[in-house]
XYZ file of C-alpha atoms in Angstrom:
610
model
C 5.423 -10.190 14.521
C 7.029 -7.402 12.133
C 4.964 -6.597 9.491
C 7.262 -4.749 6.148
C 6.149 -4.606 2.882
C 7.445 -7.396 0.706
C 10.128 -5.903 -1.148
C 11.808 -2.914 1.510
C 15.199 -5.021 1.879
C 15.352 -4.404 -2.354
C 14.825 -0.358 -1.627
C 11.402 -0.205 -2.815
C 8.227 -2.164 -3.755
C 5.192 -1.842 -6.401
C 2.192 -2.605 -6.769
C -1.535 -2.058 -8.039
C -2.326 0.669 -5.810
C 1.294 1.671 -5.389
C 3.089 2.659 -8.379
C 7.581 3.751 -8.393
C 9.076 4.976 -5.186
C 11.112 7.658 -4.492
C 13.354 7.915 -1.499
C 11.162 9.875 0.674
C 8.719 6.928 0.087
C 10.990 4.610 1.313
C 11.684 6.447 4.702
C 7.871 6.185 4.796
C 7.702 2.483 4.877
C 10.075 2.621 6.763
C 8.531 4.446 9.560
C 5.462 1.821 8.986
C 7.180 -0.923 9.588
C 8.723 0.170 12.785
C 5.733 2.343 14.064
C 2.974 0.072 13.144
C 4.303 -3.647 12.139
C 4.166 -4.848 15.491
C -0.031 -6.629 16.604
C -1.345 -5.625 19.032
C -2.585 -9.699 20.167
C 1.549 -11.033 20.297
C 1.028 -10.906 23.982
C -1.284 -13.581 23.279
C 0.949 -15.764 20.828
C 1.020 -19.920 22.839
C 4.295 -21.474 22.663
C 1.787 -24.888 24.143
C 1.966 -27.949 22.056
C -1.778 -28.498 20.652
C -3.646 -31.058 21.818
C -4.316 -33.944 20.274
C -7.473 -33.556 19.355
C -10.834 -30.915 19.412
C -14.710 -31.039 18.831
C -14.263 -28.802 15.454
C -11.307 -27.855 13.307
C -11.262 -24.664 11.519
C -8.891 -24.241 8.940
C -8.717 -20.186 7.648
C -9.128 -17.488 10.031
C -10.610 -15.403 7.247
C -14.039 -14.014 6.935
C -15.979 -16.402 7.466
C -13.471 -18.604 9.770
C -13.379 -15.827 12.497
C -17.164 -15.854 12.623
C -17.465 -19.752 13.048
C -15.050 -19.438 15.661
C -16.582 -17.152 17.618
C -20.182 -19.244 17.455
C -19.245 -22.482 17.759
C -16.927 -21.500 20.888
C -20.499 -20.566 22.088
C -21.067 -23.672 23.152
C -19.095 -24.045 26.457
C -18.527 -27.969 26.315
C -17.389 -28.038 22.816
C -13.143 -27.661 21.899
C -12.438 -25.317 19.152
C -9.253 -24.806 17.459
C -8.666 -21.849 14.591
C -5.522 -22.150 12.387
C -4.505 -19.548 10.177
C -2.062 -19.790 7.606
C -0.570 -16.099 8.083
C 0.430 -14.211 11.149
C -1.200 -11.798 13.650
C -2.739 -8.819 12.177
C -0.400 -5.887 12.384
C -1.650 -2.686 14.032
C -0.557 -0.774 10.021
C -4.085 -2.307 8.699
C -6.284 -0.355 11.182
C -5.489 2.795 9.109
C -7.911 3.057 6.001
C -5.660 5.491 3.914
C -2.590 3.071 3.948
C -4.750 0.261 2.420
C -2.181 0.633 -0.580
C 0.416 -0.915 1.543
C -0.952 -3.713 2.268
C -1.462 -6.047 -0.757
C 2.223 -6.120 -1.412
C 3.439 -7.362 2.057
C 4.171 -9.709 4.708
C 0.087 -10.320 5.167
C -0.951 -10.887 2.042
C -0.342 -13.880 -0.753
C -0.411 -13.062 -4.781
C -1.847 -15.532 -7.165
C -1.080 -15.504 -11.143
C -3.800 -16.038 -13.254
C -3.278 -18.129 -16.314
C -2.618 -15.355 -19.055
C -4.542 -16.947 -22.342
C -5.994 -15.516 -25.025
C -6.429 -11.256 -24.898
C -6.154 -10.864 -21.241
C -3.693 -10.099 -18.697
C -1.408 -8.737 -21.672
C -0.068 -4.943 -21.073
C 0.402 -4.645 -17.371
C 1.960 -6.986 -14.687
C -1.312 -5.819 -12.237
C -4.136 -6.897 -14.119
C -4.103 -10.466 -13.355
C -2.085 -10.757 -10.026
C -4.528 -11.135 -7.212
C -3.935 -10.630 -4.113
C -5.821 -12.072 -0.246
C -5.269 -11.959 2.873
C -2.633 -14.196 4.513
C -3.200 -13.036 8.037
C -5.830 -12.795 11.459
C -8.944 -11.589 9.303
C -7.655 -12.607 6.244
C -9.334 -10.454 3.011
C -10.844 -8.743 5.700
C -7.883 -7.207 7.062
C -6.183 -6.045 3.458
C -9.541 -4.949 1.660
C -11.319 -1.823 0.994
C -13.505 -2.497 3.835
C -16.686 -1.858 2.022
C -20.055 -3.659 3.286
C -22.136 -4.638 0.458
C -24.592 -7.566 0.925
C -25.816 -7.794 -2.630
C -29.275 -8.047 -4.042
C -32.073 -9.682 -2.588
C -32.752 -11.368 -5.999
C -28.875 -12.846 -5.824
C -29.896 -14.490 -2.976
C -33.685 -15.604 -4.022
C -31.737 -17.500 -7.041
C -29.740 -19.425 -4.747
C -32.637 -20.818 -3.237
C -34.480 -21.557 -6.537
C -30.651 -23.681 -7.898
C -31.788 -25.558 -4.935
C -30.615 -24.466 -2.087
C -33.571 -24.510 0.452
C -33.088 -21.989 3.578
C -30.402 -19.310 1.523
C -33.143 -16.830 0.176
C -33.327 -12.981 1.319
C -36.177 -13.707 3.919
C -33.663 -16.432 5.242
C -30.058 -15.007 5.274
C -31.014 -11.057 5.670
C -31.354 -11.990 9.772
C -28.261 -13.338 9.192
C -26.661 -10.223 7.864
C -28.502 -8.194 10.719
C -26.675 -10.523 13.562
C -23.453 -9.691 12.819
C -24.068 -5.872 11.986
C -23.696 -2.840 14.430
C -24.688 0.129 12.330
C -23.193 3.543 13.605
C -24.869 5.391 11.172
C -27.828 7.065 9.563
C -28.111 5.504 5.875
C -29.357 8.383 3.491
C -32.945 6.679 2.168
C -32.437 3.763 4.764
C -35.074 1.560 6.549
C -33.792 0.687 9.709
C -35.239 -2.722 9.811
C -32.550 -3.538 6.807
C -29.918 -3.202 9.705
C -28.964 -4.879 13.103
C -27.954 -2.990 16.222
C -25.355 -4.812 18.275
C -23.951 -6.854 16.335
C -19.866 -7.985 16.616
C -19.380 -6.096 13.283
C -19.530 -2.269 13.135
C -20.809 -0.363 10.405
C -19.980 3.301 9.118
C -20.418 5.821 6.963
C -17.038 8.209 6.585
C -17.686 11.646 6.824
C -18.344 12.726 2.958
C -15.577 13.811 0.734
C -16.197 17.057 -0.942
C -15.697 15.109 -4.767
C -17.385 11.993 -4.004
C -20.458 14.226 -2.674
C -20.263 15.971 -6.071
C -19.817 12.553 -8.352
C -23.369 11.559 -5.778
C -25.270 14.322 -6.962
C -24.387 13.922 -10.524
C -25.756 10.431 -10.507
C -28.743 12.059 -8.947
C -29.449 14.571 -11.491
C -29.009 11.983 -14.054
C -32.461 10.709 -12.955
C -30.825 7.604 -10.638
C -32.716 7.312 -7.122
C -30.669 7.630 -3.724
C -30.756 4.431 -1.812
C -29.556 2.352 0.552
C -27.744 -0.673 -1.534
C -28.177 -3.027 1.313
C -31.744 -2.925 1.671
C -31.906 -5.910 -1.130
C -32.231 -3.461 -4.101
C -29.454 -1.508 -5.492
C -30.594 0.215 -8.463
C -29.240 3.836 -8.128
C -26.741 5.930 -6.143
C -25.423 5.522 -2.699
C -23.096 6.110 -0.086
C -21.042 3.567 0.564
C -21.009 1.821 3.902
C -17.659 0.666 5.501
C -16.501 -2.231 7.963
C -15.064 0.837 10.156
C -15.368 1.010 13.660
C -14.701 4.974 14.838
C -13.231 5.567 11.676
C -10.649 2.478 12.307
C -10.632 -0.425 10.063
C -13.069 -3.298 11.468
C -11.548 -6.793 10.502
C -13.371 -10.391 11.393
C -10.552 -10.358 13.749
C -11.091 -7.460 14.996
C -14.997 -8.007 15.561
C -15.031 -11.343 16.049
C -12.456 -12.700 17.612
C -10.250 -10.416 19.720
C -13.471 -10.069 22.096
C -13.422 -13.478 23.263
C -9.208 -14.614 22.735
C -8.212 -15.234 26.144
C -11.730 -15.192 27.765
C -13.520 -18.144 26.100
C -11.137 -21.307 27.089
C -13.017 -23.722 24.764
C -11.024 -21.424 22.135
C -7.530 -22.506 20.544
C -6.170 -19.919 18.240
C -3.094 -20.503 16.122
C -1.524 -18.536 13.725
C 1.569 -19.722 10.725
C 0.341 -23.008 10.604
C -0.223 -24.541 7.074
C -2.702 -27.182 6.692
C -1.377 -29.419 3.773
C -3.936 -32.622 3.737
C -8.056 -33.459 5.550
C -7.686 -36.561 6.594
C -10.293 -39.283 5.646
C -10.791 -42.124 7.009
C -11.159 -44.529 4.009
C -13.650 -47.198 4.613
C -15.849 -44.390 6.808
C -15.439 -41.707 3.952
C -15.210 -39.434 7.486
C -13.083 -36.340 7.858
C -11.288 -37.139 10.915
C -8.469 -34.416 11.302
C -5.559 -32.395 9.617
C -2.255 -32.823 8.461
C -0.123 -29.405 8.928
C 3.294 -27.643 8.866
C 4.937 -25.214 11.444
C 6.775 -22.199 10.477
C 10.118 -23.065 8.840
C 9.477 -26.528 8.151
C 7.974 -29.843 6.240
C 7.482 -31.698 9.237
C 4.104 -33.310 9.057
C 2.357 -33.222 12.019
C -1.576 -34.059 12.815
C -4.508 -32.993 14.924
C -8.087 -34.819 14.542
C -11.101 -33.259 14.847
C -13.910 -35.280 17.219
C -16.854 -33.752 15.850
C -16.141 -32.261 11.822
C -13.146 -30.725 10.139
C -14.467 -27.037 8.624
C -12.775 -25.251 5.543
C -12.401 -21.636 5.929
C -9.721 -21.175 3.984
C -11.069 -19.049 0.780
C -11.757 -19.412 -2.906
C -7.978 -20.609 -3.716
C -6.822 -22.453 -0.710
C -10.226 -24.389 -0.160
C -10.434 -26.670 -3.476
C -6.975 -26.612 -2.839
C -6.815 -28.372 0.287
C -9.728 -30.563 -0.718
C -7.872 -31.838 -4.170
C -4.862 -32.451 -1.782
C -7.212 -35.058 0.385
C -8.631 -36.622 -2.738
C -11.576 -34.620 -3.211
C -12.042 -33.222 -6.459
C -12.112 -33.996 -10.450
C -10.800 -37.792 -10.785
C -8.654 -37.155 -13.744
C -7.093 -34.082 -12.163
C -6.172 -35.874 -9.277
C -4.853 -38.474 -11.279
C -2.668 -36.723 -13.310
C -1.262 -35.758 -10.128
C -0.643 -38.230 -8.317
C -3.264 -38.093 -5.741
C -5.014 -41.020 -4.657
C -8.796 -40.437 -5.517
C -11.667 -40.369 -2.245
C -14.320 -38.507 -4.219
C -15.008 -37.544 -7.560
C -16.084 -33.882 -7.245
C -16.100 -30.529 -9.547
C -14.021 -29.086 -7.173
C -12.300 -26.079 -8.856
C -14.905 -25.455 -11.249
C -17.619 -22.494 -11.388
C -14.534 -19.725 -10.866
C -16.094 -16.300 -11.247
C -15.450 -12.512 -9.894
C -16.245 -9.284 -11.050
C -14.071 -7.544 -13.529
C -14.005 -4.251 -14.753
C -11.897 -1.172 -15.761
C -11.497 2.446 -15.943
C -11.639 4.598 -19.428
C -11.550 7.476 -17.564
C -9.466 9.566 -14.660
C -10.979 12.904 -12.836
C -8.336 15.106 -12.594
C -8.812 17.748 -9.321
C -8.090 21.054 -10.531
C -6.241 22.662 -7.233
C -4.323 19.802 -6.401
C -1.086 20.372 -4.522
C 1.429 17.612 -4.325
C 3.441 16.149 -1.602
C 6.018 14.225 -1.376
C 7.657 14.991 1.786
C 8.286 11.650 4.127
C 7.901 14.200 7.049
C 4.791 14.945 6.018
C 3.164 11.202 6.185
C 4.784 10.581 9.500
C 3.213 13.631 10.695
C -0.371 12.479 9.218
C -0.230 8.976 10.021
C 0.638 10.172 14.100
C -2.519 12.724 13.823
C -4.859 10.122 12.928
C -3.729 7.127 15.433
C -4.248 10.008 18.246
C -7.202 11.854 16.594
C -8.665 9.653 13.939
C -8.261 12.826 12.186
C -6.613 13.632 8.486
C -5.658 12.322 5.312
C -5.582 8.549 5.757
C -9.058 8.035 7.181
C -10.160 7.530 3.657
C -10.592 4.108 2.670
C -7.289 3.305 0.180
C -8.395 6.421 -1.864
C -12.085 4.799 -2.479
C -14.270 7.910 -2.861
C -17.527 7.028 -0.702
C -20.165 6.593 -3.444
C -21.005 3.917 -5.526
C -24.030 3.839 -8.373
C -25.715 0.567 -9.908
C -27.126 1.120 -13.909
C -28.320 -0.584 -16.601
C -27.028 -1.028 -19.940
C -29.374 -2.115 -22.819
C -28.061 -5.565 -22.048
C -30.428 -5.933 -19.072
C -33.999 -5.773 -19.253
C -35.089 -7.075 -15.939
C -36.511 -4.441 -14.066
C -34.258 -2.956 -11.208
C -31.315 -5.567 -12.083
C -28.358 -3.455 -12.457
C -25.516 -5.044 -14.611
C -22.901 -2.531 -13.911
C -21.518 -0.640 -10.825
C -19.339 2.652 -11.293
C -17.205 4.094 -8.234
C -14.106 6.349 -8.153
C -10.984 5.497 -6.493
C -7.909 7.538 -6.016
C -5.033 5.512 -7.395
C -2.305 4.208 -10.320
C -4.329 4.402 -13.423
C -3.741 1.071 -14.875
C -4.789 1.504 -18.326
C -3.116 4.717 -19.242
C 0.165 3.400 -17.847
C 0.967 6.445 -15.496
C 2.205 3.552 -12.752
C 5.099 4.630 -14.854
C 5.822 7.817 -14.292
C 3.871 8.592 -11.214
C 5.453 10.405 -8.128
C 4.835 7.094 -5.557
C 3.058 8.864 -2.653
C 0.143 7.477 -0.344
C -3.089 7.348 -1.737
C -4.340 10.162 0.474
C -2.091 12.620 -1.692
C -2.861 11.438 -5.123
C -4.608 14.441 -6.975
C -6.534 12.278 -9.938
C -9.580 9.818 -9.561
C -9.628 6.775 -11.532
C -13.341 6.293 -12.412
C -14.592 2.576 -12.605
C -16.774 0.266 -14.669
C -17.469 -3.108 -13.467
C -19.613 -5.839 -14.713
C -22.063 -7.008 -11.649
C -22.639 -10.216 -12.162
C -20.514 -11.909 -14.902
C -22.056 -14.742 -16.865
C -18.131 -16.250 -18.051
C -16.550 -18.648 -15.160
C -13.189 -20.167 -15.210
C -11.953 -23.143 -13.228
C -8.362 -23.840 -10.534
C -6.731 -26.482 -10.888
C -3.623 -27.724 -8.825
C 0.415 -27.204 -9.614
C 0.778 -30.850 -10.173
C 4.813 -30.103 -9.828
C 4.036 -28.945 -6.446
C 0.600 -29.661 -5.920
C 1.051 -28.888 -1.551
C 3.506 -25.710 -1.625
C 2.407 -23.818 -5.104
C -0.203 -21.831 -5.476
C -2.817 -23.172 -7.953
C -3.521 -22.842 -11.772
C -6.176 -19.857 -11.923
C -7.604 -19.086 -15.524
C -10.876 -16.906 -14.997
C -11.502 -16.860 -18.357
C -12.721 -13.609 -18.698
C -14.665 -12.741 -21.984
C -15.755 -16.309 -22.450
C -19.044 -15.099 -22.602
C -19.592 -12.181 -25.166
C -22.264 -10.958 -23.921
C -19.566 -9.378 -20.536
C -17.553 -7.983 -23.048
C -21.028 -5.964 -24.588
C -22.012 -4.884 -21.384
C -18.388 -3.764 -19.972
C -18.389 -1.596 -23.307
C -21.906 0.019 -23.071
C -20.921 0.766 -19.097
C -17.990 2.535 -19.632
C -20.024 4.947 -22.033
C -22.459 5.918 -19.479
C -19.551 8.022 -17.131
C -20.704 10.242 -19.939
C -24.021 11.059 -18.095
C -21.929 12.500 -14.896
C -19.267 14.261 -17.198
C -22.138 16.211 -18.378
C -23.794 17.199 -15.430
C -23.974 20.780 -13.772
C -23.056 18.845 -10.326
C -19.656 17.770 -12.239
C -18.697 20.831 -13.893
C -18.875 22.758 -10.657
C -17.233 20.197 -8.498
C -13.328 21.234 -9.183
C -12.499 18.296 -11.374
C -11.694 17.526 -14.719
C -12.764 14.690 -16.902
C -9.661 13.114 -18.919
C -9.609 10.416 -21.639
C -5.989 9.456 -22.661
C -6.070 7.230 -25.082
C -4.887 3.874 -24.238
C -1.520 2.828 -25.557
C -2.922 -0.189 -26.971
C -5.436 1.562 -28.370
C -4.363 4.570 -30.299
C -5.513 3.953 -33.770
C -9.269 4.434 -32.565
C -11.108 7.358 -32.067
C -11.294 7.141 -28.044
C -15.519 7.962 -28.847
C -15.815 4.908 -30.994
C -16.865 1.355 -29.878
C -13.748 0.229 -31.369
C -11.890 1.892 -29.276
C -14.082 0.907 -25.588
C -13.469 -2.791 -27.165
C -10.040 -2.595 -27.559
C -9.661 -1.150 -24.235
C -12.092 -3.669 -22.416
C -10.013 -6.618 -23.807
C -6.626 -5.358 -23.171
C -6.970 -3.739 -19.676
C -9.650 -5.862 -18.073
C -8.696 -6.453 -13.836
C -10.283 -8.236 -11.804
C -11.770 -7.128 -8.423
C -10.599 -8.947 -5.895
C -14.168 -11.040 -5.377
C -13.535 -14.305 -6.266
C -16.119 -16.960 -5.832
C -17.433 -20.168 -6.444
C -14.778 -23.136 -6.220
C -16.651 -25.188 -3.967
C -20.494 -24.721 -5.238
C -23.093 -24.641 -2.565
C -26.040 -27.194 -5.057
C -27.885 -30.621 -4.681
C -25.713 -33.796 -5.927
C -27.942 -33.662 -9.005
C -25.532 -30.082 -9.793
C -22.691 -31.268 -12.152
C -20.919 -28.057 -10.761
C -21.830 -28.798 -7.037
C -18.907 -29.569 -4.291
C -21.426 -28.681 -1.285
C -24.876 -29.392 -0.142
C -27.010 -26.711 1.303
C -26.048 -27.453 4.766
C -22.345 -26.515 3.747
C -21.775 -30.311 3.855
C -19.090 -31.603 1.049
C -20.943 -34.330 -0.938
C -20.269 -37.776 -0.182
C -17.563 -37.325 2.695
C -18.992 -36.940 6.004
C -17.898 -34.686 9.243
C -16.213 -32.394 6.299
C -17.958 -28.230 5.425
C -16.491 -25.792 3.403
C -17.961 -22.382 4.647
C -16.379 -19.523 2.929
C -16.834 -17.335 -0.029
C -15.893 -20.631 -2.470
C -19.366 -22.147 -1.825
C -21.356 -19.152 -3.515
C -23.149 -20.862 -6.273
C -22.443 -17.115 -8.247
C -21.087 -13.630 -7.461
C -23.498 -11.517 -5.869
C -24.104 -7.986 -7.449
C -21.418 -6.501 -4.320
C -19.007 -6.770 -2.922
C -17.852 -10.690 -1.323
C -16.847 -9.611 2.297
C -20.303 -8.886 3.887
C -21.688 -12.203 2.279
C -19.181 -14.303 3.629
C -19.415 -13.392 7.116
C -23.194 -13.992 6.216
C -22.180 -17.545 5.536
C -20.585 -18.134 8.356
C -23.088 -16.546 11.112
C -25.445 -18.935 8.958
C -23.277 -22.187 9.032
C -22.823 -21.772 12.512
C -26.071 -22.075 12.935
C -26.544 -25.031 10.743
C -24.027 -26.797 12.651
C -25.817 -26.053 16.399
C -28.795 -27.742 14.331
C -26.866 -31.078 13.616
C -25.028 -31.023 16.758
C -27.891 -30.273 19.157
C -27.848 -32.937 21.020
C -24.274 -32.316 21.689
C -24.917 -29.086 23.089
C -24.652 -27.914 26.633
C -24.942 -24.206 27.456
């Protein structure tokens, strides 16, 4: 493979981390694409025909797909094959400070949401998306930050009805996968698992982010370890890194075994278009997919069950296109109807924004092609330098109240810094385009933890099988987000304050917002104004394929991951959350799939032969 950002043929590309370039940018890429495009598993790339058929199909190498993969393959007398949509995952994504490039590229896929009402009005990033379209999918484009959520997000899924998904039941789950590295500051190590597949680090502390910490600690907030099931406080963040290198599902799960387990078929640019079902059976039988370059239809059936893997966009997607899904949806396009399900429905993710940027006082900056090169070389033979920080993200995070939640220790917002384009103040305009390691402001963030508005997907009924689908989140649908978002971004006041902050060599600036000028930027006029106009969303989406019982008007899946009236047929990926957990998505879904795999072994026992 060659992996180039999107755009380099046109001289230059943009995006939400990456604002205008300037020449010695472009050289830059440049260098990336040459140095670094190239994976390091194309020595492993099958020309062989596939066979005709396997015990289990997995469509979505993603997070949760790699995991299956790797369990199910297990079991030595069972046939797996893993398709992936993308390609192989380029060596450029093992480097955490060049995150930025990455959204905007060859790996990745961008998906419009439906601009309606107030949102998604003043800039082009606020509602483009972007995930994974590669070996690790999300996993190998995103921050890499490992956040599991609360223990009460978890206890709630149980009580929807959801038997076996509480903390008790899935934190063993979480611990399977995990290889912590590191000491967590006010950590009990029987939170963690040692030995896991998936390695997890702490960076070495940035000098501002270690200032921003103890400002939220003199503010009265607790230290504590935000993956022990209760995440009221400040923390460190912890990081999907493995010796300071990015740690994809790939990575972890699946590059061990590639080429040692033979039960394991692995392959990559294939687009699966259609589950088929047989129709008097109501059985999932196999898959209809493209190749590279082409609309040939071709098929592969599955023995044993046909697995969905393929995310919160492409999973409804793919089950509308076999006939699952809302009957007068599937009408309207054309698609003859095998089960009336609310697939599509129950769309949330976190959003948030930033009324604030911390400017650092000393800052010197570069913009000298030379200069990258040099850095990125150092830290592929050192692991040393300016890119081992994560796409800018400073390493501490802090979960508060607002007045707007009265449950004890339920935080409702989360507030991190991250060194980037600030989107609301519009400096993507005029900023010298540099990587993120070199940017010399903070953008400070406010982001609602668990949003009570939901949206819905629908398909492109012109081209239901090659567009992306019809996205509206429908943020703000619930007033109550847009209250809390507002009293959230008032409480960066606290830290701004603070003796920590005034001695920590940065600068607190508000600009008002363009949109927003005729308010006084200390009025709640103003932090409305802003909320509505600038809102993003986080990259967390959730939700399309509810995990419920059939009684759930909302519910696609059973608790076993089973899809609801069609049999040998799971979705097992981030869709199936029942609601965003107070984190981030990435840890949870490779929860879900260490757990599904397990569910699986349980109905296929008597299949099983070690």
């Amino acid at each position: 493979m060659t992996w180039h950002p999107a755009n380099i043929t046109e001289g230059c590309f943009t995006n939400y981390f990456i604002s205008s370039c300037q020449p010695s940018f472009l050289t830059f890429l440049t260098f990336l694409s040459q140095y670094l495009g190239h994976s390091r598993d194309d020595k492993l790339r099958s020309a062989r025909a596939l066979d005709n058929e396997y015990d289990f199909i997995i469509v979505g190498a993603g997070s949760a797909g790699c995991v299956v993969a790797n369990r199910l393959t297990e079991i030595k007398n069972w046939k797996i094959l893993l398709l992936e949509a993308g390609d192989e995952q380029p060596v450029v994504t093992e480097i955490p400070g060049l995150l930025g490039v990455l959204p905007d590229s060859t790996i990745a896929s961008s998906y419009d949401y439906l601009r309606k009402g107030e949102v998604c009005k003043l800039s082009p990033y606020q509602c483009i998306i972007t995930r994974g379209k590669v070996m690790g999918g999300s996993s190998s484009i995103n921050a890499m930050i490992y956040n599991r959520g609360m223990k009460r997000d978890y206890d709630d899924w149980e009580k929807q009805g959801n038997p076996g998904w509480n903390w008790d039941n899935v934190l063993r789950y979480f611990k399977k996968s995990e290889n912590l590295k590191s000491k967590i500051p006010a950590g009990d190590a029987t939170n963690h698992g040692i030995g896991g597949y998936l390695s997890v680090e702490l960076r070495e502390p940035e000098k501002y982010a270690e200032s921003i910490h103890n400002a939220w600690k003199e503010t009265g907030l607790k230290e504590v370890d935000y993956n022990s099931g209760e995440n009221l406080g400040t923390a460190r963040i912890q990081f999907t890194l493995k010796d300071g290198i990015r740690q994809s599902t790939n990575d972890a799960f699946i590059r061990p075994i590639r080429g040692v387990r033979s039960n394991l078929t692995v392959r990559t640019k294939i687009q699966v278009t259609k589950v088929i079902i047989h129709p008097k059976s109501k059985r999932a039988i196999g898959v209809e997919y493209v190749e590279p370059g082409t609309k040939l239809t071709k098929k592969v059936f599955a023995n044993k069950e046909v697995i969905l893997s393929a995310g919160t966009y492409e999973s409804p997607k793919l089950l509308m296109l076999s006939g699952i899904g809302p009957v007068d949806h599937l009408n309207e396009a054309g698609i003859k109807v095998v089960k009336n399900l609310p697939v599509g429905k129950n769309y949330q993710d976190h959003i948030g924004l930033s009324p604030y940027e911390f400017v650092v006082n000393d800052f010197q900056n570069f913009n000298d092609a030379d200069k990258y090169v040099e850095d990125v070389k150092n830290f592929m033979q050192n692991k040393e330098g300016s890119y081992k920080m994560s796409g800018g993200i400073l390493d501490n995070t802090a979960y508060l109240q607002t007045e707007y939640e009265t449950r004890p220790g339920i935080p409702d917002i989360e507030m991190f810094g991250l060194n980037k384009v600030d989107i609301v103040n519009g400096v993507e305009g005029n900023a010298t385009c540099a990587a993120l390691a070199y940017r010399g402001y903070y953008i400070m963030y406010t982001t609602l933890t668990r949003p009570d508005s939901s949206g819905w997907l629908i398909l492109n009924i012109t081209d239901p099988t090659f567009s992306n689908p019809i996205i509206n989140p429908n943020f703000f649908s619930n007033e109550k987000d847009l209250k809390t978002l507002v009293a959230g971004m008032k409480l960066w006041k606290r830290v701004i304050e603070t003796e920590s902050f005034k001695k920590s060599g940065l600068t607190a600036v508000k600009t008002p917002a363009p949109a927003c000028e005729k308010f006084a930027t200390d009025d709640d006029k103003y932090f409305h104004c802003v909320a509505k106009n600038y809102v993003q969303a986080f990259y967390h989406p959730v939700g399309t394929c509810k995990m419920g019982p059939s009684a759930d008007p909302e519910a696609v899946v059973d608790s076993r991951l089973r899809v609801h009236g069609i049999k040998g047929l799971r979705v097992i990926d981030a869709s199936i959350m029942p609601a965003v957990i107070r984190g981030n998505t990435n840890a949870p879904t490779i929860m879900i799939g260490e757990k599904a795999s397990d569910l699986i072994k349980e109905d296929w026992k008597s299949s099983i032969s070690l």
